[in-house]
């Protein structure tokens, strides 16, 4: 593996984490200011569910040292995606089962809004970084 590949993998992972953490903070602050502290906590928790799941998936695909080998990449991607889905389902399930306030319409709405905004920002950031890194890679081959 070239140093560019390793640098690109790290850039993708940490760029995604940075974008999702910033989104978490912004969504939590806006929800707190526009509604109240409970809404801010639910927005932050919804964002954190996305962040935790993407941290697992991103680590499996981009940073795990054993998964960098070409013969393990496909399995790493499957494990990363499956783990991401299971983590999201488990955290949503535990939240709705154990936190009584999470079943109120307003709190569910804020929780899901925080989750969706963080997901969308993550997708956009990965596409943006992937496009930029692809352009750098093409430029190095000339």
PDB file of C-alpha atoms in Angstrom:
ATOM      1  CA  UNK A   1       0.000   0.000   0.000  1.00  0.00           C
ATOM      2  CA  UNK A   2       1.325   3.394  -0.898  1.00  0.00           C
ATOM      3  CA  UNK A   3       1.583   6.210   1.586  1.00  0.00           C
ATOM      4  CA  UNK A   4      -1.058   8.071  -0.471  1.00  0.00           C
ATOM      5  CA  UNK A   5      -3.570   5.266   0.138  1.00  0.00           C
ATOM      6  CA  UNK A   6      -2.917   5.309   3.877  1.00  0.00           C
ATOM      7  CA  UNK A   7      -3.123   9.104   3.980  1.00  0.00           C
ATOM      8  CA  UNK A   8      -6.331   9.043   1.915  1.00  0.00           C
ATOM      9  CA  UNK A   9      -7.922   6.473   4.252  1.00  0.00           C
ATOM     10  CA  UNK A  10      -7.060   8.555   7.309  1.00  0.00           C
ATOM     11  CA  UNK A  11      -8.324  11.717   5.608  1.00  0.00           C
ATOM     12  CA  UNK A  12     -11.647  10.049   4.818  1.00  0.00           C
ATOM     13  CA  UNK A  13     -12.113   8.689   8.341  1.00  0.00           C
ATOM     14  CA  UNK A  14     -11.092  11.801  10.276  1.00  0.00           C
ATOM     15  CA  UNK A  15     -12.840  14.130   7.838  1.00  0.00           C
ATOM     16  CA  UNK A  16     -16.067  12.189   8.360  1.00  0.00           C
ATOM     17  CA  UNK A  17     -15.680  12.181  12.146  1.00  0.00           C
ATOM     18  CA  UNK A  18     -14.910  15.912  12.230  1.00  0.00           C
ATOM     19  CA  UNK A  19     -17.935  16.788  10.073  1.00  0.00           C
ATOM     20  CA  UNK A  20     -20.270  14.649  12.179  1.00  0.00           C
ATOM     21  CA  UNK A  21     -18.968  16.003  15.497  1.00  0.00           C
ATOM     22  CA  UNK A  22     -19.401  19.581  14.270  1.00  0.00           C
ATOM     23  CA  UNK A  23     -22.930  18.724  13.119  1.00  0.00           C
ATOM     24  CA  UNK A  24     -23.705  17.156  16.505  1.00  0.00           C
ATOM     25  CA  UNK A  25     -22.634  20.298  18.342  1.00  0.00           C
ATOM     26  CA  UNK A  26     -24.502  22.664  16.000  1.00  0.00           C
ATOM     27  CA  UNK A  27     -27.720  20.606  16.050  1.00  0.00           C
ATOM     28  CA  UNK A  28     -27.613  20.319  19.846  1.00  0.00           C
ATOM     29  CA  UNK A  29     -27.014  24.040  20.345  1.00  0.00           C
ATOM     30  CA  UNK A  30     -29.718  25.056  17.864  1.00  0.00           C
ATOM     31  CA  UNK A  31     -32.230  22.657  19.409  1.00  0.00           C
ATOM     32  CA  UNK A  32     -31.447  23.940  22.882  1.00  0.00           C
ATOM     33  CA  UNK A  33     -31.768  27.584  21.815  1.00  0.00           C
ATOM     34  CA  UNK A  34     -34.918  27.077  19.733  1.00  0.00           C
ATOM     35  CA  UNK A  35     -36.675  24.701  22.137  1.00  0.00           C
ATOM     36  CA  UNK A  36     -35.125  23.654  25.456  1.00  0.00           C
ATOM     37  CA  UNK A  37     -32.407  21.532  27.026  1.00  0.00           C
ATOM     38  CA  UNK A  38     -34.383  18.303  26.604  1.00  0.00           C
ATOM     39  CA  UNK A  39     -34.661  18.883  22.862  1.00  0.00           C
ATOM     40  CA  UNK A  40     -30.945  19.656  22.749  1.00  0.00           C
ATOM     41  CA  UNK A  41     -30.121  16.394  24.490  1.00  0.00           C
ATOM     42  CA  UNK A  42     -32.319  14.358  22.161  1.00  0.00           C
ATOM     43  CA  UNK A  43     -30.850  16.091  19.098  1.00  0.00           C
ATOM     44  CA  UNK A  44     -27.347  15.419  20.404  1.00  0.00           C
ATOM     45  CA  UNK A  45     -28.189  11.772  21.097  1.00  0.00           C
ATOM     46  CA  UNK A  46     -29.658  11.299  17.607  1.00  0.00           C
ATOM     47  CA  UNK A  47     -26.485  12.768  16.121  1.00  0.00           C
ATOM     48  CA  UNK A  48     -24.346  10.636  18.420  1.00  0.00           C
ATOM     49  CA  UNK A  49     -26.086   7.459  17.221  1.00  0.00           C
ATOM     50  CA  UNK A  50     -25.005   8.282  13.685  1.00  0.00           C
ATOM     51  CA  UNK A  51     -21.506   9.248  14.831  1.00  0.00           C
ATOM     52  CA  UNK A  52     -20.969   6.039  16.821  1.00  0.00           C
ATOM     53  CA  UNK A  53     -22.202   3.835  13.979  1.00  0.00           C
ATOM     54  CA  UNK A  54     -20.073   5.627  11.385  1.00  0.00           C
ATOM     55  CA  UNK A  55     -17.028   5.480  13.651  1.00  0.00           C
ATOM     56  CA  UNK A  56     -17.363   1.680  13.701  1.00  0.00           C
ATOM     57  CA  UNK A  57     -17.957   1.376   9.961  1.00  0.00           C
ATOM     58  CA  UNK A  58     -15.235   3.838   9.039  1.00  0.00           C
ATOM     59  CA  UNK A  59     -12.698   2.164  11.296  1.00  0.00           C
ATOM     60  CA  UNK A  60     -13.460  -1.237   9.755  1.00  0.00           C
ATOM     61  CA  UNK A  61     -13.164   0.028   6.178  1.00  0.00           C
ATOM     62  CA  UNK A  62     -10.448   2.684   6.396  1.00  0.00           C
ATOM     63  CA  UNK A  63      -8.282   2.230   9.497  1.00  0.00           C
ATOM     64  CA  UNK A  64      -8.282  -1.372  10.749  1.00  0.00           C
ATOM     65  CA  UNK A  65      -4.756  -2.619   9.982  1.00  0.00           C
ATOM     66  CA  UNK A  66      -5.870  -6.149   9.088  1.00  0.00           C
ATOM     67  CA  UNK A  67      -8.541  -4.959   6.680  1.00  0.00           C
ATOM     68  CA  UNK A  68      -6.151  -3.006   4.464  1.00  0.00           C
ATOM     69  CA  UNK A  69      -5.040  -6.172   2.688  1.00  0.00           C
ATOM     70  CA  UNK A  70      -6.759  -6.502  -0.712  1.00  0.00           C
ATOM     71  CA  UNK A  71      -8.171  -9.953   0.053  1.00  0.00           C
ATOM     72  CA  UNK A  72      -9.926  -8.641   3.181  1.00  0.00           C
ATOM     73  CA  UNK A  73     -11.352  -5.357   1.852  1.00  0.00           C
ATOM     74  CA  UNK A  74     -14.694  -6.747   0.665  1.00  0.00           C
ATOM     75  CA  UNK A  75     -15.281  -8.553   3.962  1.00  0.00           C
ATOM     76  CA  UNK A  76     -14.305  -5.397   5.854  1.00  0.00           C
ATOM     77  CA  UNK A  77     -16.861  -3.372   3.926  1.00  0.00           C
ATOM     78  CA  UNK A  78     -19.584  -5.925   4.663  1.00  0.00           C
ATOM     79  CA  UNK A  79     -18.630  -6.099   8.358  1.00  0.00           C
ATOM     80  CA  UNK A  80     -18.487  -2.306   8.542  1.00  0.00           C
ATOM     81  CA  UNK A  81     -21.936  -1.833   6.995  1.00  0.00           C
ATOM     82  CA  UNK A  82     -23.537  -4.675   8.952  1.00  0.00           C
ATOM     83  CA  UNK A  83     -22.031  -3.373  12.183  1.00  0.00           C
ATOM     84  CA  UNK A  84     -23.227   0.145  11.404  1.00  0.00           C
ATOM     85  CA  UNK A  85     -26.802  -1.035  10.902  1.00  0.00           C
ATOM     86  CA  UNK A  86     -26.750  -3.199  14.034  1.00  0.00           C
ATOM     87  CA  UNK A  87     -25.327  -0.377  16.147  1.00  0.00           C
ATOM     88  CA  UNK A  88     -27.998   2.044  14.904  1.00  0.00           C
ATOM     89  CA  UNK A  89     -30.810  -0.441  15.507  1.00  0.00           C
ATOM     90  CA  UNK A  90     -29.509  -1.334  18.969  1.00  0.00           C
ATOM     91  CA  UNK A  91     -29.081   2.275  20.062  1.00  0.00           C
ATOM     92  CA  UNK A  92     -32.480   3.350  18.733  1.00  0.00           C
ATOM     93  CA  UNK A  93     -34.093   0.274  20.276  1.00  0.00           C
ATOM     94  CA  UNK A  94     -32.499   0.865  23.667  1.00  0.00           C
ATOM     95  CA  UNK A  95     -33.385   4.547  23.558  1.00  0.00           C
ATOM     96  CA  UNK A  96     -37.059   3.953  22.811  1.00  0.00           C
ATOM     97  CA  UNK A  97     -37.315   1.000  25.211  1.00  0.00           C
ATOM     98  CA  UNK A  98     -35.530   2.503  28.200  1.00  0.00           C
ATOM     99  CA  UNK A  99     -36.063   6.287  28.008  1.00  0.00           C
ATOM    100  CA  UNK A 100     -39.716   7.125  28.582  1.00  0.00           C
ATOM    101  CA  UNK A 101     -39.318  10.718  27.341  1.00  0.00           C
ATOM    102  CA  UNK A 102     -38.028   9.438  23.999  1.00  0.00           C
ATOM    103  CA  UNK A 103     -41.536   8.246  23.125  1.00  0.00           C
ATOM    104  CA  UNK A 104     -43.013  11.741  23.054  1.00  0.00           C
ATOM    105  CA  UNK A 105     -43.636  13.054  19.546  1.00  0.00           C
ATOM    106  CA  UNK A 106     -41.495  16.184  19.905  1.00  0.00           C
ATOM    107  CA  UNK A 107     -38.530  14.255  21.304  1.00  0.00           C
ATOM    108  CA  UNK A 108     -38.783  11.553  18.623  1.00  0.00           C
ATOM    109  CA  UNK A 109     -38.861  14.262  15.962  1.00  0.00           C
ATOM    110  CA  UNK A 110     -35.793  16.034  17.351  1.00  0.00           C
ATOM    111  CA  UNK A 111     -33.929  12.742  17.836  1.00  0.00           C
ATOM    112  CA  UNK A 112     -34.571  11.652  14.248  1.00  0.00           C
ATOM    113  CA  UNK A 113     -33.821  15.116  12.880  1.00  0.00           C
ATOM    114  CA  UNK A 114     -30.436  15.129  14.625  1.00  0.00           C
ATOM    115  CA  UNK A 115     -29.751  11.634  13.310  1.00  0.00           C
ATOM    116  CA  UNK A 116     -30.751  12.456   9.726  1.00  0.00           C
ATOM    117  CA  UNK A 117     -28.839  15.735   9.575  1.00  0.00           C
ATOM    118  CA  UNK A 118     -25.691  14.034  10.840  1.00  0.00           C
ATOM    119  CA  UNK A 119     -26.155  11.193   8.330  1.00  0.00           C
ATOM    120  CA  UNK A 120     -26.587  13.603   5.425  1.00  0.00           C
ATOM    121  CA  UNK A 121     -23.565  15.685   6.432  1.00  0.00           C
ATOM    122  CA  UNK A 122     -21.541  12.463   6.659  1.00  0.00           C
ATOM    123  CA  UNK A 123     -22.570  11.367   3.155  1.00  0.00           C
ATOM    124  CA  UNK A 124     -21.768  14.778   1.698  1.00  0.00           C
ATOM    125  CA  UNK A 125     -18.395  14.924   3.454  1.00  0.00           C
ATOM    126  CA  UNK A 126     -17.340  11.471   2.258  1.00  0.00           C
ATOM    127  CA  UNK A 127     -18.375  12.288  -1.331  1.00  0.00           C
ATOM    128  CA  UNK A 128     -16.534  15.588  -1.163  1.00  0.00           C
ATOM    129  CA  UNK A 129     -13.343  14.085   0.268  1.00  0.00           C
ATOM    130  CA  UNK A 130     -13.466  11.108  -2.084  1.00  0.00           C
ATOM    131  CA  UNK A 131     -13.765  13.412  -5.098  1.00  0.00           C
ATOM    132  CA  UNK A 132     -10.892  15.578  -3.844  1.00  0.00           C
ATOM    133  CA  UNK A 133      -8.665  12.592  -3.098  1.00  0.00           C
ATOM    134  CA  UNK A 134      -9.505  11.061  -6.479  1.00  0.00           C
ATOM    135  CA  UNK A 135      -8.403  14.263  -8.193  1.00  0.00           C
ATOM    136  CA  UNK A 136      -5.153  14.241  -6.198  1.00  0.00           C
ATOM    137  CA  UNK A 137      -4.548  10.594  -7.088  1.00  0.00           C
ATOM    138  CA  UNK A 138      -5.154  11.272 -10.804  1.00  0.00           C
ATOM    139  CA  UNK A 139      -2.828  14.246 -10.652  1.00  0.00           C
ATOM    140  CA  UNK A 140      -0.019  12.135  -9.178  1.00  0.00           C
ATOM    141  CA  UNK A 141      -0.191   9.608 -12.021  1.00  0.00           C
ATOM    142  CA  UNK A 142       0.706  12.204 -14.671  1.00  0.00           C
TER     143      UNK A 142
END
